[in-house]
mmCIF file of C-alpha atoms and ligand atoms in Angstrom:
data_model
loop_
_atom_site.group_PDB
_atom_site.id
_atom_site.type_symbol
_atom_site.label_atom_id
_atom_site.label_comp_id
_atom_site.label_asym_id
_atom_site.label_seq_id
_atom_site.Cartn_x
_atom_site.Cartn_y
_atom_site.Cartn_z
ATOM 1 C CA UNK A 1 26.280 46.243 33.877
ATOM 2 C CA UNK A 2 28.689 48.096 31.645
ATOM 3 C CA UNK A 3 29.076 47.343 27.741
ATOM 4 C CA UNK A 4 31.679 44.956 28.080
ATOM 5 C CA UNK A 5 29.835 42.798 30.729
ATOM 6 C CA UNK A 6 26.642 42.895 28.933
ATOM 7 C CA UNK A 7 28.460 41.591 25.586
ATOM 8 C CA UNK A 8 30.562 38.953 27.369
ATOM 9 C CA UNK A 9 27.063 37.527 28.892
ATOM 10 C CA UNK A 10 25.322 37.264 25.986
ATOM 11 C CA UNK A 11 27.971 35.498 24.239
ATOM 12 C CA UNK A 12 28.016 32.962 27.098
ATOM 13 C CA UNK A 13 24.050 32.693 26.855
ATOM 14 C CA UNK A 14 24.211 32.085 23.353
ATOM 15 C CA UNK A 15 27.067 29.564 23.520
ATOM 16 C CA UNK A 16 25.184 27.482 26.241
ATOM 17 C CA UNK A 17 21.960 27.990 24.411
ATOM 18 C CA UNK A 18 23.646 26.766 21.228
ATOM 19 C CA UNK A 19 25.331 23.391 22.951
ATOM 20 C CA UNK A 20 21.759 22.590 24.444
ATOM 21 C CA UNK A 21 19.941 22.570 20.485
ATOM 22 C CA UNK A 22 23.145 20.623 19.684
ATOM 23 C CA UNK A 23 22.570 18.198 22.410
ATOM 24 C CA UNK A 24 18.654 18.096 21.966
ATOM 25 C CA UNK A 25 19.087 17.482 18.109
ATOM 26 C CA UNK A 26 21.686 14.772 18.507
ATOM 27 C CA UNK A 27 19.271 12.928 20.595
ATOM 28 C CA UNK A 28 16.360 12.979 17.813
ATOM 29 C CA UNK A 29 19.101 12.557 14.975
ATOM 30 C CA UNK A 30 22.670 11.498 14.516
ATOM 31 C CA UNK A 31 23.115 14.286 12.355
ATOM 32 C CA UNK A 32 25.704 17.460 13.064
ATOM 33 C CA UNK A 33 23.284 20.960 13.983
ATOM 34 C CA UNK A 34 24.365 22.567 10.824
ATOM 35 C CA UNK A 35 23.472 19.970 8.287
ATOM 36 C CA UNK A 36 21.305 21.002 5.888
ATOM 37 C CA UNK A 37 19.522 17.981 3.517
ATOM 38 C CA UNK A 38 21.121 17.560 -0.029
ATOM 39 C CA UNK A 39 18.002 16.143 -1.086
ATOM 40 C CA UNK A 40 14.241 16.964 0.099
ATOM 41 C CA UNK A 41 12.385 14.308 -1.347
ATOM 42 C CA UNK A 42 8.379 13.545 -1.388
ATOM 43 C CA UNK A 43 6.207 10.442 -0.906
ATOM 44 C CA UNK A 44 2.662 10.352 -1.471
ATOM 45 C CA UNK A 45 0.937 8.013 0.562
ATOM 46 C CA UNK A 46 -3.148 7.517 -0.052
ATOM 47 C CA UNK A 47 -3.695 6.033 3.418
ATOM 48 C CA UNK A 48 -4.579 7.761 7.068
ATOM 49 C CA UNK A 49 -1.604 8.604 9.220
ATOM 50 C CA UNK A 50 -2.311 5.218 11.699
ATOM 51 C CA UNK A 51 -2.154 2.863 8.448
ATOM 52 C CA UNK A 52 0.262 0.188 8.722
ATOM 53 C CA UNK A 53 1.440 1.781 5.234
ATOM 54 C CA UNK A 54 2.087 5.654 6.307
ATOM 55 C CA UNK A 55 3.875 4.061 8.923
ATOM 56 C CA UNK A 56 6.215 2.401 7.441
ATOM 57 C CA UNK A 57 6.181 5.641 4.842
ATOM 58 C CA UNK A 58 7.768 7.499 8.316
ATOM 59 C CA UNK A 59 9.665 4.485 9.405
ATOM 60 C CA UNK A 60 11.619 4.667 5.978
ATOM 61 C CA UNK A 61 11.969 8.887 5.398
ATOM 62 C CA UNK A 62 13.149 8.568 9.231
ATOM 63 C CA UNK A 63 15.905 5.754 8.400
ATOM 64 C CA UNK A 64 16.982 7.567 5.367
ATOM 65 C CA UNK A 65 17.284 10.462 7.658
ATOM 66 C CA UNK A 66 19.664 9.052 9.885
ATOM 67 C CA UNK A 67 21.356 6.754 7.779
ATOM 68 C CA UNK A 68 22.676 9.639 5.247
ATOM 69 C CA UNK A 69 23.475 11.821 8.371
ATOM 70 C CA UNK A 70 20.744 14.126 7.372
ATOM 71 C CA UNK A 71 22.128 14.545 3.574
ATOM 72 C CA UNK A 72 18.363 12.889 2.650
ATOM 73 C CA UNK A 73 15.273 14.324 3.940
ATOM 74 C CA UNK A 74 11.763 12.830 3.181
ATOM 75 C CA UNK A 75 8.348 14.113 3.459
ATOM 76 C CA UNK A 76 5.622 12.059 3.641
ATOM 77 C CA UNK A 77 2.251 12.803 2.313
ATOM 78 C CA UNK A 78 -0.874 10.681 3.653
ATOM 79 C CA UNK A 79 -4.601 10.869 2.913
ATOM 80 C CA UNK A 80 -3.880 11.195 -0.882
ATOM 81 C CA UNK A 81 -2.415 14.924 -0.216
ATOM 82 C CA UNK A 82 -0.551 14.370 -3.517
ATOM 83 C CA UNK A 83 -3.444 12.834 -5.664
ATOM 84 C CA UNK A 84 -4.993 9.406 -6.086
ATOM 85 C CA UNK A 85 -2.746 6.044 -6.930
ATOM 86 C CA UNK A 86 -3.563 6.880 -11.157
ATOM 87 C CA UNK A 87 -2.409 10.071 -11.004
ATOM 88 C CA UNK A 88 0.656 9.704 -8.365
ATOM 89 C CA UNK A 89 1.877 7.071 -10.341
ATOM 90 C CA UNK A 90 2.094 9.155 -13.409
ATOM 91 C CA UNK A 91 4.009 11.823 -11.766
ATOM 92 C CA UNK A 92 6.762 9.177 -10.117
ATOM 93 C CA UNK A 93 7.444 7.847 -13.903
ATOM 94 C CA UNK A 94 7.808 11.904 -14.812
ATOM 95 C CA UNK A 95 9.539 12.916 -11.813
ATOM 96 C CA UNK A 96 7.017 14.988 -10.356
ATOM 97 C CA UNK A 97 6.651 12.834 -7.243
ATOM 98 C CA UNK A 98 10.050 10.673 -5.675
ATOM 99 C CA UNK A 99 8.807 7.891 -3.350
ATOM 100 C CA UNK A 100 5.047 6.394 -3.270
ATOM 101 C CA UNK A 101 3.130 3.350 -1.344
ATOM 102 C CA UNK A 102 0.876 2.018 -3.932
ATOM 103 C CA UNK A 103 -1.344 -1.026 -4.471
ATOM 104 C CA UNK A 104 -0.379 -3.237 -7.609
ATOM 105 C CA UNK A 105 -4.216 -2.796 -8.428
ATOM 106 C CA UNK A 106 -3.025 0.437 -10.369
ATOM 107 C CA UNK A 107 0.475 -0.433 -11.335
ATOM 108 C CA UNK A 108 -1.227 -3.295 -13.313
ATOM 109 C CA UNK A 109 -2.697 -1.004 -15.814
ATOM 110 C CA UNK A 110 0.770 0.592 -16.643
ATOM 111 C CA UNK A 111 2.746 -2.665 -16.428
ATOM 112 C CA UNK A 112 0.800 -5.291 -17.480
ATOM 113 C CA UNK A 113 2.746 -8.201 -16.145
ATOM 114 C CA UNK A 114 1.458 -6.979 -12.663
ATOM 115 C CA UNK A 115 -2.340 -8.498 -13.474
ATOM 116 C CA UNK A 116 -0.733 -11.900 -12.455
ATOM 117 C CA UNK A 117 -0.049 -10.698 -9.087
ATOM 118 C CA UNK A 118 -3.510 -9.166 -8.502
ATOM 119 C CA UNK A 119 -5.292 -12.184 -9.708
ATOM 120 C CA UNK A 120 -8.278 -13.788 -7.546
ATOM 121 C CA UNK A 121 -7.750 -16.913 -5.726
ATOM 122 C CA UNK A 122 -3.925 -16.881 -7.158
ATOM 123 C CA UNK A 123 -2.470 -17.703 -3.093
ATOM 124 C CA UNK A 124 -3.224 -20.531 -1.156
ATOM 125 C CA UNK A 125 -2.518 -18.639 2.008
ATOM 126 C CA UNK A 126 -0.935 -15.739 2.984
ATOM 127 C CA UNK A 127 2.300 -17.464 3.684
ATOM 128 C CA UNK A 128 2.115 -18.639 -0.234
ATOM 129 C CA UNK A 129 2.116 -15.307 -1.091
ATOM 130 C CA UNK A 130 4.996 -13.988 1.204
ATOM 131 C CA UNK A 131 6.875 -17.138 -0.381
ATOM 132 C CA UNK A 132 6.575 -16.300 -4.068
ATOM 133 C CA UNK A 133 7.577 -12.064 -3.029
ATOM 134 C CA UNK A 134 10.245 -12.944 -0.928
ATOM 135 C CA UNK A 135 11.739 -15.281 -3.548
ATOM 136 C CA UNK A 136 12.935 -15.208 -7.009
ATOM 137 C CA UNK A 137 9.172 -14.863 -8.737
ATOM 138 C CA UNK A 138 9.344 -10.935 -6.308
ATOM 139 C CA UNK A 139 12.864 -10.043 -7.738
ATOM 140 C CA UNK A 140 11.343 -10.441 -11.192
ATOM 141 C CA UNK A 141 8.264 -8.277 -10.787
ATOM 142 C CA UNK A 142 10.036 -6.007 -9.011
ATOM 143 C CA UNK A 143 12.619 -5.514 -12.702
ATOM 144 C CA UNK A 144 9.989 -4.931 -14.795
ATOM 145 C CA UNK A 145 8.603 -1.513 -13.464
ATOM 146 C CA UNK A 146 12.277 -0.564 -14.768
ATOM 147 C CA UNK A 147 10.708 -0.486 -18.433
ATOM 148 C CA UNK A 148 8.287 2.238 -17.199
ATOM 149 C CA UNK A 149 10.383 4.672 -15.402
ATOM 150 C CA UNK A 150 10.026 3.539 -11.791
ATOM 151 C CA UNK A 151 12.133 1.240 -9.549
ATOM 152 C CA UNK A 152 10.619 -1.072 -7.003
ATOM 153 C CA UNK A 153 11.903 -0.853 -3.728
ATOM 154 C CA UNK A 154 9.803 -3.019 -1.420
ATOM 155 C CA UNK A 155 6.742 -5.599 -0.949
ATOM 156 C CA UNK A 156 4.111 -4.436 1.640
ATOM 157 C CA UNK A 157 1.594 -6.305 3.040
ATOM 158 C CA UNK A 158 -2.269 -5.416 2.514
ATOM 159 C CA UNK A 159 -4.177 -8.539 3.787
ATOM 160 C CA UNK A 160 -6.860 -9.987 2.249
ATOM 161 C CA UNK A 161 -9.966 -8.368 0.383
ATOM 162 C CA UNK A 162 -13.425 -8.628 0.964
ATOM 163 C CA UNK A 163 -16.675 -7.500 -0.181
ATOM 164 C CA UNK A 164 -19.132 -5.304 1.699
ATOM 165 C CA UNK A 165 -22.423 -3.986 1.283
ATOM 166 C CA UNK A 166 -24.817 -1.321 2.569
ATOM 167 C CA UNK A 167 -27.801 -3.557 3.163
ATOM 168 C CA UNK A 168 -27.501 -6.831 1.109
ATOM 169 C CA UNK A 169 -25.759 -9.808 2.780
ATOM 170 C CA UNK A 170 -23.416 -12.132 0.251
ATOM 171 C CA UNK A 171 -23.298 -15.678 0.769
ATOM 172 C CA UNK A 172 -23.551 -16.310 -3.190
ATOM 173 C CA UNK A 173 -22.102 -14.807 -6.870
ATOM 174 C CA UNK A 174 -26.473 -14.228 -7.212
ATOM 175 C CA UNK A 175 -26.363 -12.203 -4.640
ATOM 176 C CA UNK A 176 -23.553 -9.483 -6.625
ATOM 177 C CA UNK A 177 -25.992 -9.498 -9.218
ATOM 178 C CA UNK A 178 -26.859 -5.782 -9.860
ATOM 179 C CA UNK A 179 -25.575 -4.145 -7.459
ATOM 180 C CA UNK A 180 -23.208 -1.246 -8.034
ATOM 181 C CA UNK A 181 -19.844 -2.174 -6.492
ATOM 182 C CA UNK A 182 -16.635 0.425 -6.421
ATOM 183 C CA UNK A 183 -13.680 -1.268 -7.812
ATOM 184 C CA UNK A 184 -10.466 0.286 -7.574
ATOM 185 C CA UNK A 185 -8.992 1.957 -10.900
ATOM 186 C CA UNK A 186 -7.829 -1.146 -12.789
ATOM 187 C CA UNK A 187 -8.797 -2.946 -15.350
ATOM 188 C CA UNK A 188 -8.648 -6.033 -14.042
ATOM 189 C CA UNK A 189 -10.801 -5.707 -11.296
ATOM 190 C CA UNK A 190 -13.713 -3.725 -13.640
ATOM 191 C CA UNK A 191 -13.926 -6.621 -15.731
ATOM 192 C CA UNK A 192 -13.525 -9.539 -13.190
ATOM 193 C CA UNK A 193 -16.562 -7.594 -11.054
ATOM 194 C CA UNK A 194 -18.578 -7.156 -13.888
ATOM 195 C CA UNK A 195 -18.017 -11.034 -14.887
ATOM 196 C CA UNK A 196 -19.548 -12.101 -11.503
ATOM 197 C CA UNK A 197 -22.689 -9.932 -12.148
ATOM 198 C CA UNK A 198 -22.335 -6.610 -10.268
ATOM 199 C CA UNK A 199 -21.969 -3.108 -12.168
ATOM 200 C CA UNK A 200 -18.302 -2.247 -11.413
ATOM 201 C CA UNK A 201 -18.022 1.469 -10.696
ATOM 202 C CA UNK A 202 -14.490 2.176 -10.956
ATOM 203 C CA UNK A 203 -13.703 5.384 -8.098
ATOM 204 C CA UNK A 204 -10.513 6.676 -6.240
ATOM 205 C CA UNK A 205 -10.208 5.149 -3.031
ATOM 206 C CA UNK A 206 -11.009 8.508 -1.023
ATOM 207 C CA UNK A 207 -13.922 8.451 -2.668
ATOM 208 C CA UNK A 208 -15.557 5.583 -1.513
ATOM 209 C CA UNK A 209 -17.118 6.471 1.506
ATOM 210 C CA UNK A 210 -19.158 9.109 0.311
ATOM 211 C CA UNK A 211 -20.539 6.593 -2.270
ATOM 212 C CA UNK A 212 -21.610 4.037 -0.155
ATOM 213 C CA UNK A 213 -23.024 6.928 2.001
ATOM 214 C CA UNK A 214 -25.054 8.904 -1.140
ATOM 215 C CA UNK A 215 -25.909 5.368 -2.893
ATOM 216 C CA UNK A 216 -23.957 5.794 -5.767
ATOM 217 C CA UNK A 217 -22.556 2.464 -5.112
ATOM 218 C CA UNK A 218 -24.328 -0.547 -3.035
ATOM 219 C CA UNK A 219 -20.561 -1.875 -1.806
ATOM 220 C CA UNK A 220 -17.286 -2.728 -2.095
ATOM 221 C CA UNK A 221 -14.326 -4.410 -1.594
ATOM 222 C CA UNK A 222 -11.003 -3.952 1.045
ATOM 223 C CA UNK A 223 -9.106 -5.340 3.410
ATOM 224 C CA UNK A 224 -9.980 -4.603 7.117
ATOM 225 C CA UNK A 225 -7.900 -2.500 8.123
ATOM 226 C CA UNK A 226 -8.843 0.172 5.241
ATOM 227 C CA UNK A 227 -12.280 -0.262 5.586
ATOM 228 C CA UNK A 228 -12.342 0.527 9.225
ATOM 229 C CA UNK A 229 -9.387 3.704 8.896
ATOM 230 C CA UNK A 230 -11.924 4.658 5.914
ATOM 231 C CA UNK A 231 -15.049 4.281 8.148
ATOM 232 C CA UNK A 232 -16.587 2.819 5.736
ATOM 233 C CA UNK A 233 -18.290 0.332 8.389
ATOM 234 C CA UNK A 234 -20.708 2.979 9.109
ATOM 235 C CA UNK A 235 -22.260 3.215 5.684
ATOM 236 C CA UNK A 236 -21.583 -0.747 4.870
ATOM 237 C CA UNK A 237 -22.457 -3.028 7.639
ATOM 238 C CA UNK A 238 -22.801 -6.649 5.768
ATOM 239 C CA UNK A 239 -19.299 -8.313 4.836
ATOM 240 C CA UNK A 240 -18.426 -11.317 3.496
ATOM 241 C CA UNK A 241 -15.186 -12.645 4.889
ATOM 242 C CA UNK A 242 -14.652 -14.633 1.132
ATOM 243 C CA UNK A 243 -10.767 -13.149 1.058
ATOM 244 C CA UNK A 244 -10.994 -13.652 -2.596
ATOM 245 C CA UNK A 245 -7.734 -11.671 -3.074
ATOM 246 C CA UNK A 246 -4.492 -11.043 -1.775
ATOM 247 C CA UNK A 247 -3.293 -7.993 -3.457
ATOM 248 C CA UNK A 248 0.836 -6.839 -2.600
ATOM 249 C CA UNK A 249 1.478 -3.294 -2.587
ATOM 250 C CA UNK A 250 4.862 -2.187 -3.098
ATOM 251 C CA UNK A 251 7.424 1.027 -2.912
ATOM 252 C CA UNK A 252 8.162 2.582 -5.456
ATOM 253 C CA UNK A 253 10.785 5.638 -6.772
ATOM 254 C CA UNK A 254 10.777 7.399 -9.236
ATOM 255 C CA UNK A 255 13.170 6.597 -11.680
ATOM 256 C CA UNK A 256 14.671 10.080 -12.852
ATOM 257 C CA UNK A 257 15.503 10.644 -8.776
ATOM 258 C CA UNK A 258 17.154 7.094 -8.759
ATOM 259 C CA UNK A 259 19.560 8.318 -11.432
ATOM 260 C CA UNK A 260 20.718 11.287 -9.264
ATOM 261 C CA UNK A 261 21.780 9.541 -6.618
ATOM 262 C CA UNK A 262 24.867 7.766 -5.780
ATOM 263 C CA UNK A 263 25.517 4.277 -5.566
ATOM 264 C CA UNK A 264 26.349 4.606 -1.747
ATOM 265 C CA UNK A 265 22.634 6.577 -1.411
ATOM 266 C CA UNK A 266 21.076 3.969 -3.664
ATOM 267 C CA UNK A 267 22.396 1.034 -1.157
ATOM 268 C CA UNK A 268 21.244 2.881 1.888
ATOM 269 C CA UNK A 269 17.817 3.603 0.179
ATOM 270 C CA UNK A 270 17.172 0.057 -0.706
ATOM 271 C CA UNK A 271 18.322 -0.959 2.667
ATOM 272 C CA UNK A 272 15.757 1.424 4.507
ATOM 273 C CA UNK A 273 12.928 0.477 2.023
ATOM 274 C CA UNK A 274 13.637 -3.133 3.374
ATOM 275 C CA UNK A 275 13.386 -2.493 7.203
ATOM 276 C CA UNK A 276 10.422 -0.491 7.245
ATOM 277 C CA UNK A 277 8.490 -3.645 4.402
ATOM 278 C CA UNK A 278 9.592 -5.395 7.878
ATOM 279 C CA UNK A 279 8.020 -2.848 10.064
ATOM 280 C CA UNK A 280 5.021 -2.724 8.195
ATOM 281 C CA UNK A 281 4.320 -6.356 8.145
ATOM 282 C CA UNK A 282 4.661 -6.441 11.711
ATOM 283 C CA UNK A 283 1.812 -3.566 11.818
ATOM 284 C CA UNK A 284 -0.041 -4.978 9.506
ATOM 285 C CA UNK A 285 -0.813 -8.446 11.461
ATOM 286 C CA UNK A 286 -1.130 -7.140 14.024
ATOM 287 C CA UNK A 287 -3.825 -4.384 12.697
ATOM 288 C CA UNK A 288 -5.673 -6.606 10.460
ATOM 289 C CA UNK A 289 -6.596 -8.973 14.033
ATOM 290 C CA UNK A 290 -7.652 -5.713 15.681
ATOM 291 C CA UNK A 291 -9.801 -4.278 12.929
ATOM 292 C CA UNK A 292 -11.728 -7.316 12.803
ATOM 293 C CA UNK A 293 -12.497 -7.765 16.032
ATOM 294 C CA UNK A 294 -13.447 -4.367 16.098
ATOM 295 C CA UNK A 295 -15.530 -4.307 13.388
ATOM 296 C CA UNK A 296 -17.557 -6.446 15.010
ATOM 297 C CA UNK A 297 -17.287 -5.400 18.735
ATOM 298 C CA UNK A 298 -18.770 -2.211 16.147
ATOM 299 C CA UNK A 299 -22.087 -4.429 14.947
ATOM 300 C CA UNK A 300 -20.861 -5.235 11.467
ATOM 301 C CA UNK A 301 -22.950 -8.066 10.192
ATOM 302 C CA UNK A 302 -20.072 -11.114 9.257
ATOM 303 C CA UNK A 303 -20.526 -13.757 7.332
ATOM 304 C CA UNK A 304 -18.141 -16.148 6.725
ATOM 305 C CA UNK A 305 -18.308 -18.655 3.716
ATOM 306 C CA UNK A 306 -18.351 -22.206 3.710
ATOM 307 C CA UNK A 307 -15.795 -24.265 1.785
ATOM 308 C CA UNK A 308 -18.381 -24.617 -1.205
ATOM 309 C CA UNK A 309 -19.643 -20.922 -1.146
ATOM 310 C CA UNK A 310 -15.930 -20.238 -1.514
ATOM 311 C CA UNK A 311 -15.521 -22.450 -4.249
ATOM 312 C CA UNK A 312 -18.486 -21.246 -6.426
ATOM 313 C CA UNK A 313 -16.301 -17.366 -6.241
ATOM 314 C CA UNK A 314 -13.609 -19.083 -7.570
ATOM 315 C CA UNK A 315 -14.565 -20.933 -10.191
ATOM 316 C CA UNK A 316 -16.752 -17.702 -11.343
ATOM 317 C CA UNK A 317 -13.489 -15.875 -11.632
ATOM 318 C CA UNK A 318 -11.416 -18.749 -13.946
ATOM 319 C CA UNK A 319 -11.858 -16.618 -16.823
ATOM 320 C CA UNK A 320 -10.280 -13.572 -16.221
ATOM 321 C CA UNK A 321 -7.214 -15.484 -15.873
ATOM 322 C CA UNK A 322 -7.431 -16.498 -19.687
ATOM 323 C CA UNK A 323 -8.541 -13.089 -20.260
ATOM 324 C CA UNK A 324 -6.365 -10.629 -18.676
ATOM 325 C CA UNK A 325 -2.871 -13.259 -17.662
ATOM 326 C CA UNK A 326 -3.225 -15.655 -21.047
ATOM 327 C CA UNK A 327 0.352 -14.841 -22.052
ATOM 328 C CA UNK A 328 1.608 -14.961 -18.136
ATOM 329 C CA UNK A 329 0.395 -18.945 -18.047
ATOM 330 C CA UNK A 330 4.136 -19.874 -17.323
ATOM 331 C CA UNK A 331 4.583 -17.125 -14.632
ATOM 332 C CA UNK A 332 1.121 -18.374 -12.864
ATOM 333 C CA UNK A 333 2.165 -21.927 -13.124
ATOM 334 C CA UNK A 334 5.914 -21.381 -11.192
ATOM 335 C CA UNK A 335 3.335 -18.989 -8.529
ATOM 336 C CA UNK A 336 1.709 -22.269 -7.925
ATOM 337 C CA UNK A 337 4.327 -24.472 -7.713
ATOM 338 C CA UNK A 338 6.186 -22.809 -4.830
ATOM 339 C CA UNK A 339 5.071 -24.319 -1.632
HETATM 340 C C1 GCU B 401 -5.922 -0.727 -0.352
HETATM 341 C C2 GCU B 401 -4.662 0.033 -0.592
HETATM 342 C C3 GCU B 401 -4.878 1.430 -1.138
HETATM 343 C C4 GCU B 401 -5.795 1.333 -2.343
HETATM 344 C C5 GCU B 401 -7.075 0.688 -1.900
HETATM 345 C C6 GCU B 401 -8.162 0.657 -2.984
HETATM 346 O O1 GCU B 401 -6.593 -0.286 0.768
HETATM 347 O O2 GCU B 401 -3.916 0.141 0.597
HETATM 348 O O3 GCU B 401 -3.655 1.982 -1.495
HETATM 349 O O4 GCU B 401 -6.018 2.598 -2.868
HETATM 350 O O5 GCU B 401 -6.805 -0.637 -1.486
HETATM 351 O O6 GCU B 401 -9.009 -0.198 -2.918
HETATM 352 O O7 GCU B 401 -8.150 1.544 -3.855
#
């Protein structure tokens, strides 16, 4: 093949090669082969990659994707990559860190109105709860992170908690007494345990497995799905179904990336956040059924509570309300009346 030949074919070969990676990438992505992002953004997520939450963390980075024609790129971090909830959320209010999935157990300690929402035995059901998010009572909560330098984006949906030991069943508040249970890093929750008699040992959540495992704690308290993605059914067999909370988690951005974007980005941001709080709720029903009926398919030791074993818990836990939501009496009173 002489010069000429050899340089007309490998112009052809590159020209088809470069139509197939344009073909192939329009199929993943709406987005023209020489976009590069605008943005690269980050979202720290503290749950494993099958969580209902770090999916609906890739559900929304992949909408933004495709939405901005690939002008926004996000990359998740899961399994706390980018810290623990305490620390992430003081890097979203400084910038450090755009997006994150966090429980409200940790927001509450930076916005104080958010102790309300992480009350015990505040929800009737979990449509109650889905009732007072959804509504007006959601839209308000969701305004005051602006005070602290975040925006809320979303409500997702984390199921009920409840507690579990390594070798102590619970039918009773006696039977907390002494024992060393891991509450998550709030307030709250430290003084509500220690009210009912246990020794609250405040710990991130990726350390709670070795805990229970090394006895530095006797139990704790989750919903099912994060105690089985956590495994912390091997170390804590006895659990109480006594769903004594139902605590929202939400999405959150930072609020010194908000005020870079546009409004048009803004829109389609809020938009995506929405569809993948859908997604996630869809997961998360569907997860929480299979998680229990795994756990015990796995030889978890369940015991339910009876009407009046449930009603003992709550009336042990009327004073925190006074103690921690005294000034929030109106906001707890409007919870209760939406049916
Ligand atoms: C839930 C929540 C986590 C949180 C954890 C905890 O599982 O999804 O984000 O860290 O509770 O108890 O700390």
């Amino acid at each position: 093949m002489n010069v000429k030949k050899a340089f007309e074919v490998c112009i052809l070969v590159s020209l088809i090669a470069g139509a197939v990676i344009c073909c192939r990438r329009k199929e993943t992505h709406p987005v023209s082969a020489n976009t590069a992002p605008e943005y690269v953004l980050t979202y720290a997520e503290n749950q494993s990659e099958g969580h209902p939450t770090t999916q609906g963390a890739y559900r929304f980075a992949e909408l933004v994707y495709e939405k901005t024609n690939g002008r926004i790129k996000i990359k998740v971090h899961p399994n706390a990559e980018l810290g623990d909830e305490v620390s992430v959320i003081a890097q979203v209010r400084f910038g450090g860190i755009d997006f994150t999935r966090t429980s409200i157990m940790t927001v509450s300690d930076v916005v104080p109105q958010f102790n309300v929402l992480q009350l015990p035995y505040l929800y009737r059901s979990s449509e109650h709860m889905w009732k007072v998010l959804d509504g007006e009572i959601g839209q308000e909560f969701m305004s005051y992170l602006d005070d602290y330098d975040m925006k809320g984006l979303s409500w997702y949906d984390a199921g009920a908690r409840n507690f579990y030991t390594v070798n102590r069943k619970i039918t009773g508040v006696e039977d907390l007494k002494e024992l060393k249970i891991r509450v998550a890093e709030s307030n709250m929750m430290e003084v509500w345990i220690s009210e009912l008699g246990a020794e609250a040992v405040p710990l991130p959540f990726s350390e709670v497995y070795s805990a229970l495992e090394t006895g530095r704690i006797d139990g704790a308290e989750n919903n099912w799905p994060s105690y089985i993605s956590m495994s912390h059914n091997k170390v804590a067999r006895y659990v109480t179904v006594d769903e004594h909370s139902r605590i929202p988690e939400m999405q959150v951005v930072s609020k010194s990336t908000w005020n870079q974007l546009s409004e048009e980005d803004r829109e389609i941001i809020q938009e995506c956040a929405q569809l993948s709080a859908e997604y996630e709720r869809v997961l998360w029903n569907q997860q929480e059924k299979k998680s229990r009926e795994r756990m015990e398919r796995l030889g978890c030791i369940v015991t339910e509570l009876s009407p009046e074993e449930t009603e003992e818990f709550r009336s042990a836990s009327e004073q925190i309300y006074e103690q921690f939501c005294g000034e929030y009496k109106d906001i707890i009173d409007r919870i209760a009346a939406v049916d």
